């Protein structure tokens, strides 16, 4: 594993751990040069190095060209348009002047083409006043979707063309932190919508000739239409619950896809809710997980801590998967658990 932080949660488990910057071409190339297979779990990795590794005979998944396209939200949108994959209307602007001139100062969403992550680099523009706070840099301007539900489908494809999708999940966002704070599996949508979401995800990986695991984030608008929002070519926040909730976890599926093994069964074993454990606002410093004894006393509840030593407001510190017999039971249990615990610091 290559990670910039010496105390990365994965470090103690890796056979070989290299502390280094994955945006640096020489570091990534040196890291991968003697390996058989290289993969990523974040899309912001130096693609020039990955392309050189591929050329040198290392198997690199996802393909560096696809990764490069995904790193640019503008190129992503063009790809959807070119392949008739439904997505919100958009245009691209080089700077804020062009954006203002072309938008007609209508409501919409500004997204920086590069470097955004977890809600950073995305700004919903509701009024003409919001146009005074535009972010600088080349961006995509999207029409505002009248969102009914936010959905995600995780889909895997292997080299021989086998494809399997996990049943769609539904995400509920915390408007303050703009991070998923509650995820329900399966999504509470009709059978037809479930099928439609799966078909879209499968069409997308086929169009891309993608090998690996892909999270496809979608919107279902108030009229029931499903649109693709964005994609992430890796195990994803919207698949954490597969560890306990599905026959195969997204992580096992990722490994199966990139090593050419048969893909695992994606069926749901039991409904699940995934709660992000985010650092509480107002607390920074050495982390303390308040109320964990009460959480652990509940049945069908799985706590995953990422081993980060310091908390900060809204930092992703771990997640809790809550399982049960029915979706209603799971949601009720999850809501009570959310009130039992806080990620704070006593410093
Ligand atoms: P990130 O890459 O940071 O996750 P997203 O593109 O997923 O950024 O946008 C973050 C959130 O902003 C979405 O989950 C959604 O709630 C809102 N959003 C994004 N695009 C639109 C849109 N076109 N219309 C309405 N809301 C949107």
Tab-separated table of C-alpha atoms and ligand atoms in Angstrom:
chain	number	residue	atom	x	y	z
A	1	UNK	CA	0.000	0.000	0.000
A	2	UNK	CA	1.129	3.547	-0.801
A	3	UNK	CA	-0.257	6.329	1.387
A	4	UNK	CA	1.034	9.775	2.405
A	5	UNK	CA	0.342	9.208	6.086
A	6	UNK	CA	2.726	7.035	8.126
A	7	UNK	CA	-0.114	6.001	10.445
A	8	UNK	CA	-2.553	5.189	7.619
A	9	UNK	CA	-5.223	2.765	8.906
A	10	UNK	CA	-4.168	0.179	6.309
A	11	UNK	CA	-0.455	0.309	7.173
A	12	UNK	CA	-0.420	-2.376	9.895
A	13	UNK	CA	-2.277	-4.826	7.622
A	14	UNK	CA	-0.272	-4.389	4.423
A	15	UNK	CA	2.489	-6.845	3.547
A	16	UNK	CA	4.461	-3.886	2.346
A	17	UNK	CA	3.716	-0.267	3.208
A	18	UNK	CA	5.277	2.728	1.470
A	19	UNK	CA	4.777	6.195	2.902
A	20	UNK	CA	4.658	8.601	-0.019
A	21	UNK	CA	2.648	11.007	-2.126
A	22	UNK	CA	0.348	9.288	-4.642
A	23	UNK	CA	0.173	12.484	-6.697
A	24	UNK	CA	3.886	12.337	-7.396
A	25	UNK	CA	4.774	10.588	-10.652
A	26	UNK	CA	8.152	9.200	-9.570
A	27	UNK	CA	6.778	7.902	-6.246
A	28	UNK	CA	3.866	6.072	-7.876
A	29	UNK	CA	6.042	4.636	-10.632
A	30	UNK	CA	8.674	3.432	-8.193
A	31	UNK	CA	5.983	1.915	-5.967
A	32	UNK	CA	4.359	-0.080	-8.784
A	33	UNK	CA	7.310	-0.993	-10.965
A	34	UNK	CA	7.923	-4.475	-9.523
A	35	UNK	CA	4.315	-5.380	-8.804
A	36	UNK	CA	1.993	-7.657	-10.807
A	37	UNK	CA	-1.230	-5.689	-10.322
A	38	UNK	CA	-1.863	-2.126	-9.190
A	39	UNK	CA	-5.215	-0.629	-8.198
A	40	UNK	CA	-6.429	2.523	-6.471
A	41	UNK	CA	-8.987	3.342	-3.815
A	42	UNK	CA	-8.980	7.085	-4.466
A	43	UNK	CA	-9.203	8.599	-7.948
A	44	UNK	CA	-6.729	11.421	-7.352
A	45	UNK	CA	-3.625	9.396	-8.150
A	46	UNK	CA	-0.945	10.460	-10.639
A	47	UNK	CA	-2.207	8.981	-13.924
A	48	UNK	CA	1.022	9.586	-15.883
A	49	UNK	CA	2.789	7.153	-13.572
A	50	UNK	CA	-0.045	4.623	-13.875
A	51	UNK	CA	0.077	4.875	-17.689
A	52	UNK	CA	3.836	4.275	-17.619
A	53	UNK	CA	3.354	1.262	-15.340
A	54	UNK	CA	0.758	-0.152	-17.735
A	55	UNK	CA	3.151	0.327	-20.630
A	56	UNK	CA	5.859	-1.470	-18.657
A	57	UNK	CA	3.604	-4.526	-18.340
A	58	UNK	CA	2.053	-3.997	-14.892
A	59	UNK	CA	-1.683	-4.698	-14.808
A	60	UNK	CA	-3.307	-1.410	-13.765
A	61	UNK	CA	-6.982	-1.235	-12.778
A	62	UNK	CA	-8.909	0.895	-13.445
A	63	UNK	CA	-7.339	1.807	-16.769
A	64	UNK	CA	-5.307	5.057	-16.433
A	65	UNK	CA	-7.183	6.642	-19.370
A	66	UNK	CA	-10.520	6.062	-17.625
A	67	UNK	CA	-9.120	7.412	-14.371
A	68	UNK	CA	-7.979	10.546	-16.194
A	69	UNK	CA	-11.442	11.082	-17.617
A	70	UNK	CA	-13.062	10.608	-14.194
A	71	UNK	CA	-10.673	13.089	-12.537
A	72	UNK	CA	-12.319	15.769	-14.698
A	73	UNK	CA	-16.015	16.330	-13.934
A	74	UNK	CA	-16.382	18.073	-17.301
A	75	UNK	CA	-15.018	15.082	-19.219
A	76	UNK	CA	-17.353	12.821	-17.201
A	77	UNK	CA	-20.381	14.843	-18.276
A	78	UNK	CA	-19.259	14.798	-21.915
A	79	UNK	CA	-18.892	11.038	-21.733
A	80	UNK	CA	-22.496	10.664	-20.502
A	81	UNK	CA	-23.725	12.956	-23.267
A	82	UNK	CA	-21.769	11.150	-25.967
A	83	UNK	CA	-23.119	7.757	-24.900
A	84	UNK	CA	-26.729	8.891	-24.360
A	85	UNK	CA	-26.509	8.149	-20.646
A	86	UNK	CA	-29.124	10.329	-18.898
A	87	UNK	CA	-27.614	13.166	-16.863
A	88	UNK	CA	-28.586	16.730	-15.937
A	89	UNK	CA	-28.225	19.443	-18.604
A	90	UNK	CA	-24.880	21.249	-18.361
A	91	UNK	CA	-22.303	23.484	-19.952
A	92	UNK	CA	-18.650	24.132	-19.210
A	93	UNK	CA	-17.026	27.470	-18.432
A	94	UNK	CA	-13.354	28.446	-18.215
A	95	UNK	CA	-13.908	31.121	-15.586
A	96	UNK	CA	-16.535	32.856	-13.465
A	97	UNK	CA	-17.212	35.599	-16.058
A	98	UNK	CA	-18.074	33.047	-18.714
A	99	UNK	CA	-20.163	31.068	-16.223
A	100	UNK	CA	-22.182	34.133	-15.231
A	101	UNK	CA	-22.687	35.199	-18.838
A	102	UNK	CA	-23.924	31.794	-20.006
A	103	UNK	CA	-26.013	30.814	-16.985
A	104	UNK	CA	-28.428	33.736	-17.263
A	105	UNK	CA	-27.978	33.863	-13.450
A	106	UNK	CA	-30.439	31.006	-13.123
A	107	UNK	CA	-30.291	28.498	-10.241
A	108	UNK	CA	-27.872	25.628	-10.822
A	109	UNK	CA	-24.836	23.809	-9.468
A	110	UNK	CA	-21.253	24.908	-10.031
A	111	UNK	CA	-18.685	22.099	-9.901
A	112	UNK	CA	-14.965	22.659	-10.296
A	113	UNK	CA	-13.783	20.330	-13.041
A	114	UNK	CA	-10.785	19.110	-11.056
A	115	UNK	CA	-9.748	18.475	-7.480
A	116	UNK	CA	-13.197	18.338	-5.837
A	117	UNK	CA	-13.910	15.693	-3.235
A	118	UNK	CA	-16.654	14.917	-0.694
A	119	UNK	CA	-18.704	18.006	-1.463
A	120	UNK	CA	-15.687	20.327	-1.744
A	121	UNK	CA	-15.596	22.057	-5.120
A	122	UNK	CA	-19.390	21.780	-5.469
A	123	UNK	CA	-21.676	24.746	-4.880
A	124	UNK	CA	-25.441	24.869	-5.229
A	125	UNK	CA	-26.515	28.258	-6.580
A	126	UNK	CA	-30.026	29.132	-5.559
A	127	UNK	CA	-30.237	32.882	-6.069
A	128	UNK	CA	-28.631	35.681	-8.069
A	129	UNK	CA	-26.844	36.623	-4.841
A	130	UNK	CA	-25.016	33.264	-4.795
A	131	UNK	CA	-23.357	34.347	-8.048
A	132	UNK	CA	-21.162	36.696	-6.026
A	133	UNK	CA	-19.509	33.683	-4.329
A	134	UNK	CA	-18.554	31.566	-7.339
A	135	UNK	CA	-15.458	29.374	-7.089
A	136	UNK	CA	-12.553	30.309	-9.372
A	137	UNK	CA	-11.406	27.856	-12.031
A	138	UNK	CA	-12.692	25.839	-14.981
A	139	UNK	CA	-16.026	24.369	-13.980
A	140	UNK	CA	-19.163	22.571	-15.039
A	141	UNK	CA	-22.477	24.319	-14.562
A	142	UNK	CA	-25.402	21.924	-14.155
A	143	UNK	CA	-29.094	22.492	-14.157
A	144	UNK	CA	-30.550	22.054	-10.672
A	145	UNK	CA	-32.239	18.641	-10.462
A	146	UNK	CA	-35.428	18.500	-8.423
A	147	UNK	CA	-34.114	15.561	-6.406
A	148	UNK	CA	-36.503	13.031	-4.930
A	149	UNK	CA	-33.852	10.509	-3.935
A	150	UNK	CA	-30.099	10.105	-4.267
A	151	UNK	CA	-29.207	6.549	-5.273
A	152	UNK	CA	-26.034	4.592	-5.893
A	153	UNK	CA	-25.309	1.348	-7.666
A	154	UNK	CA	-21.984	-0.411	-7.294
A	155	UNK	CA	-21.121	-2.497	-10.306
A	156	UNK	CA	-18.147	-4.708	-11.092
A	157	UNK	CA	-16.833	-5.861	-14.431
A	158	UNK	CA	-13.978	-8.256	-15.054
A	159	UNK	CA	-11.634	-8.576	-18.027
A	160	UNK	CA	-13.705	-11.379	-19.586
A	161	UNK	CA	-16.781	-9.121	-19.607
A	162	UNK	CA	-18.657	-10.617	-16.649
A	163	UNK	CA	-20.720	-7.900	-14.937
A	164	UNK	CA	-22.567	-7.874	-11.623
A	165	UNK	CA	-24.292	-4.955	-9.906
A	166	UNK	CA	-25.246	-4.629	-6.256
A	167	UNK	CA	-28.881	-3.668	-5.600
A	168	UNK	CA	-29.279	0.136	-5.488
A	169	UNK	CA	-28.904	1.948	-2.175
A	170	UNK	CA	-30.378	5.252	-1.118
A	171	UNK	CA	-28.353	8.088	0.402
A	172	UNK	CA	-29.481	10.810	2.734
A	173	UNK	CA	-27.166	13.805	3.118
A	174	UNK	CA	-26.366	16.061	6.008
A	175	UNK	CA	-26.872	19.507	4.448
A	176	UNK	CA	-24.282	21.060	6.785
A	177	UNK	CA	-21.322	18.807	6.011
A	178	UNK	CA	-22.518	17.701	2.551
A	179	UNK	CA	-21.425	14.132	3.298
A	180	UNK	CA	-23.623	11.041	3.248
A	181	UNK	CA	-24.753	10.560	6.804
A	182	UNK	CA	-27.257	7.789	6.369
A	183	UNK	CA	-27.465	5.114	3.741
A	184	UNK	CA	-30.240	2.570	3.295
A	185	UNK	CA	-29.852	-0.772	1.548
A	186	UNK	CA	-31.849	-1.639	-0.463
A	187	UNK	CA	-33.165	1.733	-1.653
A	188	UNK	CA	-36.830	2.336	-0.941
A	189	UNK	CA	-37.859	2.600	-4.619
A	190	UNK	CA	-40.066	0.572	-6.967
A	191	UNK	CA	-38.872	-2.669	-8.557
A	192	UNK	CA	-38.871	-0.919	-11.937
A	193	UNK	CA	-36.697	1.948	-10.649
A	194	UNK	CA	-34.350	-0.610	-9.071
A	195	UNK	CA	-34.008	-2.352	-12.427
A	196	UNK	CA	-33.558	0.926	-14.272
A	197	UNK	CA	-30.749	2.002	-11.926
A	198	UNK	CA	-29.007	-1.354	-12.374
A	199	UNK	CA	-29.390	-1.239	-16.182
A	200	UNK	CA	-27.868	2.257	-16.276
A	201	UNK	CA	-24.854	1.219	-14.203
A	202	UNK	CA	-24.284	-1.823	-16.425
A	203	UNK	CA	-24.612	0.208	-19.620
A	204	UNK	CA	-22.114	2.720	-18.240
A	205	UNK	CA	-19.337	0.207	-17.477
A	206	UNK	CA	-19.895	-1.459	-20.858
A	207	UNK	CA	-19.608	1.881	-22.698
A	208	UNK	CA	-16.366	2.566	-20.831
A	209	UNK	CA	-14.981	-0.945	-21.322
A	210	UNK	CA	-14.217	-0.662	-17.613
A	211	UNK	CA	-12.512	-3.364	-15.549
A	212	UNK	CA	-12.802	-3.089	-11.777
A	213	UNK	CA	-15.405	-1.800	-9.360
A	214	UNK	CA	-17.404	1.353	-10.047
A	215	UNK	CA	-19.812	3.330	-7.882
A	216	UNK	CA	-22.450	5.075	-9.972
A	217	UNK	CA	-24.181	7.909	-8.113
A	218	UNK	CA	-27.615	8.806	-9.430
A	219	UNK	CA	-30.545	11.113	-8.795
A	220	UNK	CA	-34.171	10.088	-9.050
A	221	UNK	CA	-36.036	13.316	-9.753
A	222	UNK	CA	-39.577	14.129	-8.620
A	223	UNK	CA	-40.986	12.821	-11.926
A	224	UNK	CA	-39.265	9.459	-11.335
A	225	UNK	CA	-36.551	9.914	-13.983
A	226	UNK	CA	-33.162	8.510	-13.050
A	227	UNK	CA	-30.099	10.597	-13.971
A	228	UNK	CA	-26.419	9.814	-13.529
A	229	UNK	CA	-24.686	12.323	-11.261
A	230	UNK	CA	-21.120	11.105	-11.092
A	231	UNK	CA	-18.983	8.009	-10.931
A	232	UNK	CA	-16.177	6.787	-8.695
A	233	UNK	CA	-13.992	3.938	-10.016
A	234	UNK	CA	-13.315	2.216	-6.693
A	235	UNK	CA	-14.842	0.800	-3.532
A	236	UNK	CA	-17.100	3.551	-2.268
A	237	UNK	CA	-18.855	4.967	0.751
A	238	UNK	CA	-22.156	3.744	-0.710
A	239	UNK	CA	-20.950	0.139	-0.497
A	240	UNK	CA	-19.683	-0.115	3.084
A	241	UNK	CA	-22.829	-1.945	4.168
A	242	UNK	CA	-22.107	-4.790	1.707
A	243	UNK	CA	-19.592	-6.181	4.252
A	244	UNK	CA	-22.403	-7.387	6.505
A	245	UNK	CA	-25.509	-6.831	4.384
A	246	UNK	CA	-24.703	-8.667	1.129
A	247	UNK	CA	-23.381	-12.103	0.217
A	248	UNK	CA	-20.212	-10.584	-1.271
A	249	UNK	CA	-18.658	-7.337	-0.018
A	250	UNK	CA	-17.638	-4.587	-2.431
A	251	UNK	CA	-14.018	-5.090	-1.398
A	252	UNK	CA	-14.014	-8.804	-2.225
A	253	UNK	CA	-15.804	-7.992	-5.484
A	254	UNK	CA	-13.162	-5.426	-6.413
A	255	UNK	CA	-10.388	-7.986	-5.901
A	256	UNK	CA	-12.333	-10.636	-7.840
A	257	UNK	CA	-12.854	-8.237	-10.764
A	258	UNK	CA	-9.238	-7.123	-11.072
A	259	UNK	CA	-7.751	-10.598	-10.573
A	260	UNK	CA	-10.018	-12.260	-13.129
A	261	UNK	CA	-11.875	-14.448	-10.626
A	262	UNK	CA	-15.595	-15.173	-11.002
A	263	UNK	CA	-17.627	-12.298	-9.564
A	264	UNK	CA	-19.427	-12.941	-6.278
A	265	UNK	CA	-23.174	-12.995	-5.641
A	266	UNK	CA	-24.330	-9.436	-4.881
A	267	UNK	CA	-27.694	-10.333	-3.328
A	268	UNK	CA	-28.775	-8.674	-0.104
A	269	UNK	CA	-28.804	-10.934	2.964
A	270	UNK	CA	-30.666	-8.444	5.139
A	271	UNK	CA	-31.570	-4.742	5.043
A	272	UNK	CA	-28.882	-2.408	6.356
A	273	UNK	CA	-28.292	1.203	7.285
A	274	UNK	CA	-24.794	2.668	7.176
A	275	UNK	CA	-24.096	5.636	9.430
A	276	UNK	CA	-20.956	7.681	8.888
A	277	UNK	CA	-19.072	8.423	12.065
A	278	UNK	CA	-18.107	12.042	11.501
A	279	UNK	CA	-16.110	14.249	13.835
A	280	UNK	CA	-18.508	16.393	15.860
A	281	UNK	CA	-18.472	20.136	15.116
A	282	UNK	CA	-16.467	22.090	17.667
A	283	UNK	CA	-14.013	19.289	18.515
A	284	UNK	CA	-10.459	18.920	17.224
A	285	UNK	CA	-7.673	16.782	18.647
A	286	UNK	CA	-7.135	13.270	20.007
A	287	UNK	CA	-10.261	11.291	19.218
A	288	UNK	CA	-12.688	9.893	21.778
A	289	UNK	CA	-15.706	7.829	20.770
A	290	UNK	CA	-18.434	8.708	23.240
A	291	UNK	CA	-21.205	6.207	24.002
A	292	UNK	CA	-19.674	3.231	22.188
A	293	UNK	CA	-20.560	0.791	25.030
A	294	UNK	CA	-24.259	1.455	24.381
A	295	UNK	CA	-23.855	0.992	20.641
A	296	UNK	CA	-21.970	-2.277	21.003
A	297	UNK	CA	-24.662	-3.659	23.315
A	298	UNK	CA	-27.180	-3.604	20.423
A	299	UNK	CA	-27.638	-6.686	18.277
A	300	UNK	CA	-26.822	-6.707	14.562
A	301	UNK	CA	-24.654	-3.593	14.813
A	302	UNK	CA	-21.103	-3.429	13.459
A	303	UNK	CA	-18.702	-0.636	14.331
A	304	UNK	CA	-15.842	0.140	11.936
A	305	UNK	CA	-13.241	2.619	13.189
A	306	UNK	CA	-10.626	3.716	10.680
A	307	UNK	CA	-7.894	4.130	13.265
A	308	UNK	CA	-7.373	7.854	12.714
A	309	UNK	CA	-5.858	9.371	15.837
A	310	UNK	CA	-7.114	12.953	15.433
A	311	UNK	CA	-10.688	14.129	14.971
A	312	UNK	CA	-11.766	17.347	13.222
A	313	UNK	CA	-15.240	18.725	12.525
A	314	UNK	CA	-16.947	16.433	9.971
A	315	UNK	CA	-13.846	14.277	9.421
A	316	UNK	CA	-14.806	10.725	8.396
A	317	UNK	CA	-13.586	8.657	11.342
A	318	UNK	CA	-15.451	5.412	10.716
A	319	UNK	CA	-18.881	4.003	10.083
A	320	UNK	CA	-21.499	1.860	11.770
A	321	UNK	CA	-23.539	-0.725	9.890
A	322	UNK	CA	-26.911	-1.520	11.401
A	323	UNK	CA	-28.737	-4.631	10.232
A	324	UNK	CA	-32.117	-6.141	11.015
A	325	UNK	CA	-35.087	-8.035	9.627
A	326	UNK	CA	-36.946	-5.178	7.911
A	327	UNK	CA	-35.989	-1.755	6.583
A	328	UNK	CA	-38.314	-0.053	9.082
A	329	UNK	CA	-36.702	-1.853	11.999
A	330	UNK	CA	-33.200	-1.048	10.734
A	331	UNK	CA	-33.934	2.656	10.223
A	332	UNK	CA	-35.477	2.973	13.692
A	333	UNK	CA	-32.518	1.183	15.287
A	334	UNK	CA	-30.047	3.347	13.342
A	335	UNK	CA	-31.718	6.571	14.430
A	336	UNK	CA	-31.524	5.586	18.077
A	337	UNK	CA	-27.871	4.616	17.646
A	338	UNK	CA	-27.052	7.931	16.038
A	339	UNK	CA	-28.150	9.685	19.208
A	340	UNK	CA	-26.066	7.407	21.426
A	341	UNK	CA	-22.657	8.248	20.090
A	342	UNK	CA	-20.490	11.254	19.254
A	343	UNK	CA	-16.957	11.552	17.911
A	344	UNK	CA	-15.308	14.140	20.124
A	345	UNK	CA	-12.014	15.105	21.693
A	346	UNK	CA	-11.376	15.635	25.377
A	347	UNK	CA	-8.263	17.762	24.800
B	1	LIG	P1	-18.875	15.249	-4.831
B	1	LIG	O1	-17.972	14.814	-5.918
B	1	LIG	O2	-18.254	16.241	-3.951
B	1	LIG	O3	-19.531	14.116	-4.107
B	1	LIG	P2	-21.430	15.666	-6.210
B	1	LIG	O4	-21.401	15.908	-7.657
B	1	LIG	O5	-21.857	14.300	-5.771
B	1	LIG	O6	-20.037	16.083	-5.566
B	1	LIG	O7	-22.393	16.721	-5.534
B	1	LIG	C1	-22.602	16.788	-4.131
B	1	LIG	C2	-24.082	16.948	-3.826
B	1	LIG	O8	-24.591	18.160	-4.400
B	1	LIG	C3	-24.957	15.850	-4.404
B	1	LIG	O9	-24.973	14.722	-3.596
B	1	LIG	C4	-26.310	16.554	-4.464
B	1	LIG	O10	-26.937	16.573	-3.205
B	1	LIG	C5	-25.930	17.973	-4.850
B	1	LIG	N1	-25.988	18.118	-6.338
B	1	LIG	C6	-25.005	17.836	-7.207
B	1	LIG	N2	-25.390	18.070	-8.480
B	1	LIG	C7	-26.677	18.496	-8.421
B	1	LIG	C8	-27.633	18.906	-9.409
B	1	LIG	N3	-27.363	18.956	-10.713
B	1	LIG	N4	-28.863	19.294	-8.958
B	1	LIG	C9	-29.162	19.293	-7.638
B	1	LIG	N5	-28.300	18.931	-6.675
B	1	LIG	C10	-27.069	18.531	-7.038
